[in-house]
Short mmCIF file of C-alpha atoms and ligand atoms in Angstrom, two decimals:
data_model
loop_
_atom_site.label_atom_id
_atom_site.label_comp_id
_atom_site.label_asym_id
_atom_site.label_seq_id
_atom_site.Cartn_x
_atom_site.Cartn_y
_atom_site.Cartn_z
CA UNK A 194 36.40 -14.43 28.99
CA UNK A 195 33.80 -14.07 26.20
CA UNK A 196 32.62 -17.24 24.50
CA UNK A 197 31.39 -17.86 20.97
CA UNK A 198 27.86 -17.85 22.39
CA UNK A 199 28.34 -14.37 23.83
CA UNK A 200 29.46 -13.17 20.40
CA UNK A 201 26.43 -14.78 18.74
CA UNK A 202 24.03 -13.25 21.26
CA UNK A 203 25.52 -9.75 20.91
CA UNK A 204 25.57 -9.95 17.11
CA UNK A 205 22.06 -11.42 17.03
CA UNK A 206 23.13 -14.45 14.97
CA UNK A 207 23.58 -18.22 15.51
CA UNK A 208 26.78 -19.81 16.86
CA UNK A 209 27.10 -21.57 13.50
CA UNK A 210 27.19 -18.18 11.73
CA UNK A 211 29.91 -16.93 14.06
CA UNK A 212 31.84 -20.15 13.39
CA UNK A 213 31.46 -19.65 9.62
CA UNK A 214 32.80 -16.11 9.90
CA UNK A 215 35.77 -17.31 12.01
CA UNK A 216 36.53 -20.31 9.82
CA UNK A 217 35.74 -18.66 6.47
CA UNK A 218 34.18 -22.02 5.44
CA UNK A 219 31.04 -20.60 3.75
CA UNK A 220 30.09 -17.22 2.42
CA UNK A 221 28.26 -15.06 5.00
CA UNK A 222 26.22 -11.96 4.19
CA UNK A 223 28.73 -9.05 4.45
CA UNK A 224 26.45 -7.07 6.76
CA UNK A 225 26.04 -10.07 9.07
CA UNK A 226 29.77 -10.74 8.97
CA UNK A 227 30.35 -7.10 9.95
CA UNK A 228 28.02 -7.46 12.94
CA UNK A 229 29.86 -10.57 14.04
CA UNK A 230 33.31 -9.00 13.66
CA UNK A 231 32.11 -5.94 15.58
CA UNK A 232 30.82 -8.14 18.44
CA UNK A 233 34.13 -10.08 18.48
CA UNK A 234 36.05 -6.83 18.81
CA UNK A 235 33.67 -5.40 21.41
CA UNK A 236 33.87 -8.55 23.56
CA UNK A 237 37.58 -9.09 22.88
CA UNK A 238 36.61 -12.63 21.94
CA UNK A 239 39.61 -14.91 21.46
CA UNK A 240 38.83 -18.17 19.60
CA UNK A 241 40.64 -20.85 21.62
CA UNK A 242 43.59 -22.74 20.14
CA UNK A 243 41.30 -25.37 18.71
CA UNK A 244 39.05 -22.78 17.03
CA UNK A 245 42.13 -20.97 15.76
CA UNK A 246 43.14 -24.27 14.19
CA UNK A 247 39.79 -24.37 12.39
CA UNK A 248 40.29 -20.80 11.18
CA UNK A 249 42.91 -22.08 8.77
CA UNK A 250 45.91 -22.03 11.06
CA UNK A 251 47.99 -25.18 11.03
CA UNK A 252 47.72 -27.86 13.72
CA UNK A 253 50.66 -29.93 12.43
CA UNK A 254 48.68 -33.14 11.99
CA UNK A 255 47.82 -35.06 8.81
CA UNK A 256 45.74 -38.22 8.47
CA UNK A 257 46.71 -41.24 6.33
CA UNK A 258 43.86 -43.68 5.72
CA UNK A 259 44.88 -47.05 4.21
CA UNK A 260 42.60 -49.89 3.04
CA UNK A 261 44.43 -52.90 4.55
CA UNK A 262 47.37 -52.43 6.90
CA UNK A 263 47.90 -56.22 6.99
CA UNK A 264 49.06 -56.13 3.36
CA UNK A 265 52.82 -55.29 3.48
CA UNK A 266 52.40 -52.93 0.54
CA UNK A 267 50.59 -50.34 2.65
CA UNK A 268 53.02 -50.05 5.60
CA UNK A 269 55.76 -49.39 3.00
CA UNK A 270 53.54 -46.64 1.58
CA UNK A 271 52.98 -45.25 5.08
CA UNK A 272 56.73 -45.18 5.67
CA UNK A 273 57.17 -42.88 2.66
CA UNK A 274 54.41 -40.55 3.89
CA UNK A 275 55.65 -40.47 7.47
CA UNK A 276 59.31 -39.77 6.63
CA UNK A 277 58.42 -36.69 4.58
CA UNK A 278 55.81 -35.47 7.10
CA UNK A 279 58.20 -36.03 10.04
CA UNK A 280 60.95 -34.00 8.32
CA UNK A 281 58.44 -31.11 8.18
CA UNK A 282 57.60 -31.52 11.87
CA UNK A 283 54.16 -32.99 11.21
CA UNK A 284 52.43 -35.87 13.01
CA UNK A 285 50.70 -38.59 10.98
CA UNK A 286 47.51 -40.25 12.25
CA UNK A 287 47.03 -43.66 10.58
CA UNK A 288 43.64 -45.29 9.97
CA UNK A 289 42.51 -48.58 8.34
CA UNK A 290 39.39 -48.33 6.16
CA UNK A 291 38.96 -51.88 4.77
CA UNK A 292 38.11 -50.12 1.54
CA UNK A 293 34.72 -49.15 2.96
CA UNK A 294 33.53 -45.75 1.79
CA UNK A 295 31.30 -45.27 4.87
CA UNK A 296 34.21 -46.06 7.19
CA UNK A 297 36.27 -43.54 5.28
CA UNK A 298 33.47 -41.01 5.74
CA UNK A 299 33.45 -41.54 9.49
CA UNK A 300 37.23 -41.09 9.59
CA UNK A 301 36.84 -37.76 7.83
CA UNK A 302 34.04 -36.61 10.15
CA UNK A 303 35.93 -37.55 13.34
CA UNK A 304 39.38 -36.38 12.25
CA UNK A 305 38.07 -33.07 10.90
CA UNK A 306 36.95 -32.36 14.45
CA UNK A 307 40.47 -33.21 15.60
CA UNK A 308 41.63 -30.46 13.28
CA UNK A 309 43.89 -32.43 10.99
CA UNK A 310 45.44 -30.15 8.38
CA UNK A 311 44.94 -32.59 5.51
CA UNK A 312 44.16 -36.17 4.44
CA UNK A 313 45.92 -38.77 2.32
CA UNK A 314 43.67 -41.67 1.30
CA UNK A 315 44.73 -44.88 -0.45
CA UNK A 316 41.24 -45.61 -1.64
CA UNK A 317 38.90 -45.80 -4.57
CA UNK A 318 35.82 -46.20 -2.40
CA UNK A 319 36.06 -42.74 -0.92
CA UNK A 320 32.80 -40.93 -1.59
CA UNK A 321 33.04 -38.12 -4.12
CA UNK A 322 30.86 -35.97 -1.87
CA UNK A 323 33.45 -36.36 0.89
CA UNK A 324 36.21 -35.19 -1.44
CA UNK A 325 34.01 -32.28 -2.52
CA UNK A 326 33.08 -31.35 1.09
CA UNK A 327 36.76 -31.24 2.05
CA UNK A 328 37.42 -29.00 -0.93
CA UNK A 329 34.64 -26.61 0.18
CA UNK A 330 36.06 -26.56 3.70
CA UNK A 331 39.50 -25.92 2.18
CA UNK A 332 40.94 -29.05 3.81
CA UNK A 333 43.53 -30.58 1.43
CA UNK A 334 43.25 -34.22 0.37
CA UNK A 335 45.49 -36.35 -1.84
CA UNK A 336 44.48 -39.79 -3.17
CA UNK A 337 47.20 -42.42 -3.38
CA UNK A 338 47.43 -45.71 -5.27
CA UNK A 339 43.74 -46.61 -5.68
CA UNK A 340 42.61 -43.03 -6.25
CA UNK A 341 39.51 -42.37 -8.35
CA UNK A 342 40.22 -40.97 -11.80
CA UNK A 343 37.34 -38.58 -11.37
CA UNK A 344 38.37 -37.20 -7.98
CA UNK A 345 38.69 -33.42 -7.75
CA UNK A 346 42.12 -33.58 -6.14
CA UNK A 347 45.68 -34.84 -6.75
CA UNK A 348 45.91 -38.60 -7.44
CA UNK A 349 49.23 -40.47 -7.35
CA UNK A 350 49.74 -44.08 -8.38
CA UNK A 351 52.00 -46.40 -10.37
CA UNK A 352 51.71 -46.96 -14.08
CA UNK A 353 49.80 -50.18 -13.49
CA UNK A 354 48.90 -50.93 -17.10
CA UNK A 355 52.49 -50.59 -18.36
CA UNK A 356 53.70 -52.64 -15.42
CA UNK A 357 51.40 -55.50 -16.39
CA UNK A 358 52.59 -55.39 -19.99
CA UNK A 359 56.16 -55.56 -18.69
CA UNK A 360 55.30 -58.66 -16.63
CA UNK A 361 53.60 -60.55 -19.47
CA UNK A 362 56.32 -59.63 -21.99
CA UNK A 363 58.89 -60.97 -19.53
CA UNK A 364 56.99 -64.27 -19.21
CA UNK A 365 56.81 -64.55 -23.03
CA UNK A 366 60.54 -63.85 -23.28
CA UNK A 367 61.11 -66.69 -20.79
CA UNK A 368 59.27 -69.03 -23.17
CA UNK A 369 55.73 -68.97 -21.76
CA UNK A 370 52.91 -69.40 -24.28
CA UNK A 371 49.87 -70.11 -22.09
CA UNK A 372 49.89 -67.34 -19.50
CA UNK A 373 47.19 -67.05 -16.83
CA UNK A 374 46.28 -63.90 -14.89
CA UNK A 375 45.08 -63.81 -11.30
CA UNK A 376 43.43 -60.41 -11.10
CA UNK A 377 42.50 -58.28 -8.11
CA UNK A 378 39.00 -57.02 -7.22
CA UNK A 379 37.78 -55.05 -10.22
CA UNK A 380 36.39 -52.23 -8.09
CA UNK A 381 40.03 -51.26 -7.59
CA UNK A 382 41.32 -49.18 -10.48
CA UNK A 383 44.79 -50.66 -9.94
CA UNK A 384 43.42 -54.16 -10.58
CA UNK A 385 41.44 -53.01 -13.63
CA UNK A 386 44.46 -51.31 -15.17
CA UNK A 387 46.61 -54.42 -14.61
CA UNK A 388 44.03 -56.64 -16.26
CA UNK A 389 43.99 -54.33 -19.29
CA UNK A 390 47.78 -54.52 -19.53
CA UNK A 391 47.65 -58.32 -19.31
CA UNK A 392 44.97 -58.59 -22.02
CA UNK A 393 46.86 -56.22 -24.31
CA UNK A 394 49.89 -58.52 -24.47
CA UNK A 395 48.56 -61.99 -23.61
CA UNK A 396 45.62 -61.46 -25.96
CA UNK A 397 48.03 -61.70 -28.90
CA UNK A 398 49.19 -65.20 -27.93
CA UNK A 399 47.85 -68.19 -29.88
CA UNK A 400 47.05 -70.00 -26.64
CA UNK A 401 45.16 -67.03 -25.14
CA UNK A 402 41.66 -67.55 -23.78
CA UNK A 403 39.56 -65.43 -21.35
CA UNK A 404 39.30 -68.61 -19.26
CA UNK A 405 42.97 -68.05 -18.41
CA UNK A 406 41.84 -65.26 -16.05
CA UNK A 407 40.69 -65.90 -12.49
CA UNK A 408 39.74 -63.37 -9.82
CA UNK A 409 41.62 -63.12 -6.53
CA UNK A 410 41.28 -60.78 -3.57
CA UNK A 411 44.79 -59.36 -3.33
CA UNK A 412 45.65 -61.89 -0.58
CA UNK A 413 47.58 -65.19 -0.32
CA UNK A 414 44.58 -67.50 0.13
CA UNK A 415 42.77 -66.21 -2.95
CA UNK A 416 45.96 -66.67 -4.96
CA UNK A 417 46.04 -70.35 -3.95
CA UNK A 418 42.36 -70.85 -4.80
CA UNK A 419 42.75 -69.10 -8.15
CA UNK A 420 45.55 -71.50 -9.17
CA UNK A 421 43.37 -74.49 -8.25
CA UNK A 422 40.64 -73.22 -10.58
CA UNK A 423 43.07 -72.33 -13.36
CA UNK A 424 44.75 -75.76 -13.28
CA UNK A 425 41.38 -77.47 -13.63
CA UNK A 426 40.68 -75.45 -16.77
CA UNK A 427 44.24 -75.33 -18.09
CA UNK A 428 46.51 -78.05 -16.62
CA UNK A 429 49.04 -77.17 -19.33
CA UNK A 430 49.39 -73.46 -18.45
CA UNK A 431 53.04 -72.48 -18.30
CA UNK A 432 52.96 -68.93 -16.92
CA UNK A 433 51.08 -67.03 -14.20
CA UNK A 434 50.98 -63.25 -13.79
CA UNK A 435 49.38 -62.34 -10.46
CA UNK A 436 48.00 -58.82 -9.95
CA UNK A 437 49.86 -58.42 -6.65
CA UNK A 438 52.64 -60.17 -4.75
CA UNK A 439 50.44 -61.76 -2.07
CA UNK A 440 48.38 -63.58 -4.70
CA UNK A 441 51.63 -64.62 -6.43
CA UNK A 442 52.88 -66.07 -3.13
CA UNK A 443 49.60 -67.99 -2.87
CA UNK A 444 50.15 -69.26 -6.41
CA UNK A 445 53.65 -70.48 -5.52
CA UNK A 446 52.21 -72.32 -2.52
CA UNK A 447 49.48 -74.00 -4.58
CA UNK A 448 51.93 -75.07 -7.29
CA UNK A 449 54.34 -76.43 -4.68
CA UNK A 450 51.56 -78.44 -3.01
CA UNK A 451 50.82 -80.05 -6.39
CA UNK A 452 54.45 -80.86 -7.04
CA UNK A 453 54.51 -78.49 -10.03
CA UNK A 454 58.10 -77.17 -10.32
CA UNK A 455 58.62 -73.41 -10.60
CA UNK A 456 60.06 -72.16 -12.95
CA UNK A 457 60.69 -75.44 -14.81
CA UNK A 458 57.01 -76.16 -15.56
CA UNK A 459 55.25 -72.91 -14.58
CA UNK A 460 56.81 -69.48 -14.31
CA UNK A 461 55.29 -66.95 -11.85
CA UNK A 462 55.42 -63.15 -11.71
CA UNK A 463 53.84 -60.84 -9.12
CA UNK A 464 53.27 -57.09 -8.75
CA UNK A 465 54.19 -54.65 -5.95
CA UNK A 466 57.78 -55.47 -4.97
CA UNK A 467 57.13 -56.19 -1.26
CA UNK A 468 60.01 -57.62 0.82
CA UNK A 469 58.35 -61.05 1.06
CA UNK A 470 59.23 -61.71 -2.60
CA UNK A 471 62.92 -61.95 -1.66
CA UNK A 472 62.39 -64.91 0.70
CA UNK A 473 59.93 -67.13 -1.18
CA UNK A 474 61.17 -70.40 -2.68
CA UNK A 475 62.00 -69.74 -5.47
CA UNK A 476 62.47 -65.98 -5.05
CA UNK A 477 59.61 -64.23 -6.82
CA UNK A 478 59.94 -62.18 -9.97
CA UNK A 479 57.80 -59.08 -9.59
CA UNK A 480 56.97 -55.63 -10.89
CA UNK A 481 58.18 -53.25 -8.21
CA UNK A 482 56.13 -50.14 -7.53
CA UNK A 483 58.04 -47.06 -6.26
CA UNK A 484 56.06 -47.43 -3.02
CA UNK A 485 58.25 -45.36 -0.73
CA UNK A 486 58.58 -42.59 -3.32
CA UNK A 487 54.81 -42.62 -3.97
CA UNK A 488 54.12 -42.13 -0.28
CA UNK A 489 56.70 -39.38 0.00
CA UNK A 490 55.36 -37.56 -3.07
CA UNK A 491 51.79 -37.72 -1.73
CA UNK A 492 52.94 -36.20 1.55
CA UNK A 493 54.91 -33.46 -0.24
CA UNK A 494 51.93 -32.53 -2.47
CA UNK A 495 49.62 -32.46 0.57
CA UNK A 496 52.02 -30.28 2.55
CA UNK A 497 52.35 -27.88 -0.40
CA UNK A 498 48.55 -27.63 -0.58
CA UNK A 499 48.28 -27.06 3.19
CA UNK A 500 50.79 -24.22 2.93
CA UNK A 501 49.43 -22.67 -0.27
CA UNK A 502 45.73 -23.23 0.37
CA UNK A 503 45.35 -24.28 -3.27
CA UNK A 504 44.33 -27.69 -4.70
CA UNK A 505 45.30 -29.11 -8.05
CA UNK A 506 43.40 -31.85 -9.88
CA UNK A 507 46.25 -33.90 -11.29
CA UNK A 508 46.93 -37.57 -11.94
CA UNK A 509 50.58 -38.57 -11.47
CA UNK A 510 51.57 -42.08 -12.63
CA UNK A 511 55.03 -43.24 -11.59
CA UNK A 512 57.12 -45.79 -13.51
CA UNK A 513 57.50 -49.34 -12.21
CA UNK A 514 60.45 -51.74 -12.53
CA UNK A 515 60.71 -55.41 -13.49
CA UNK A 516 62.67 -57.35 -10.85
CA UNK A 517 63.56 -60.70 -12.52
CA UNK A 518 64.21 -63.55 -10.06
CA UNK A 519 64.23 -67.35 -10.01
CA UNK A 520 60.44 -67.84 -10.30
CA UNK A 521 60.72 -66.98 -14.01
CA UNK A 522 64.36 -67.77 -14.66
CA UNK A 523 64.71 -69.45 -18.07
CA UNK A 524 66.59 -72.76 -17.89
CA UNK A 525 69.99 -72.60 -19.53
CA UNK A 526 69.60 -74.20 -22.99
O1 RIB B 719 48.80 -55.46 -2.74
C1 RIB B 719 47.78 -54.49 -2.63
C2 RIB B 719 47.50 -53.89 -3.95
O2 RIB B 719 46.50 -52.93 -3.76
C3 RIB B 719 48.72 -53.21 -4.50
O3 RIB B 719 49.03 -53.74 -5.76
C4 RIB B 719 48.38 -51.76 -4.55
O4 RIB B 719 48.67 -51.18 -5.81
C5 RIB B 719 46.93 -51.69 -4.21
O5 RIB B 719 46.14 -51.32 -5.29
#
């Protein structure tokens, strides 16, 4: 059976040129393409199943690359992606990138060779050149949650800024006047947007001061450490809005260890809506993201792009919901 090398030899071109003609990835001089097609016909060359996959046929596999699968937010996101993909008979390959652009690059390089039909990344460290290269190779990609605003593809996330405003307004309505914010790493657009929402509302309060903000790392330990720093600066703070639920859980732990009653003395609100918030003591008020729906929508958009071969640059921001619980419950007057 003829191989791709036989075709290249007969057509007097490189294997890479034959591959480009088969895969339609780059433009090839029409005369050269004609020579290649003639050699394919003459040799009855049959690209194998793998090569056929590269020629734009579907392999039924998509890749989902998440930044931190230990954070319960991301498995919930994956569940939404997988349920939609599974209904369409697709297999999902899951990868963990630790929010490292180079690791994301290597995932793309390896998984492209495994002929995935498309990628969903929860990332804002993905390299723009990687997004652009996938576009050129007509491999669909959708960015989810932490997607870059500038990416040349579909980006889906929650309305983070409005969600933060909702959280701070709720704390004010519960009587808080000196509200601190534990914010996530500012390289994440989700964390930046939440800080802006916090500043927009808290900045109007008489007691507001930039020193009421402390950085965390979207995990429990950094939430605890942030509270320690905030209490040194502001022992009289009466509200804490944490930029995600894990940091809010850390805040609850730190307050408990100091014998500071929640919500009597300090009220606490998180962001994400992960299951853990239902079992903390007290149960945690949070801003719930439509995580499952976000994942499902990302999968649906990717599948549509795989089928249609088109790509749309669009930013979709989904509404979030305040879930009031005992960590902010106002005492009965
Ligand atoms: O908890 C992880 C955080 O990182 C979530 O808030 C999610 O939006 C992501 O940005």
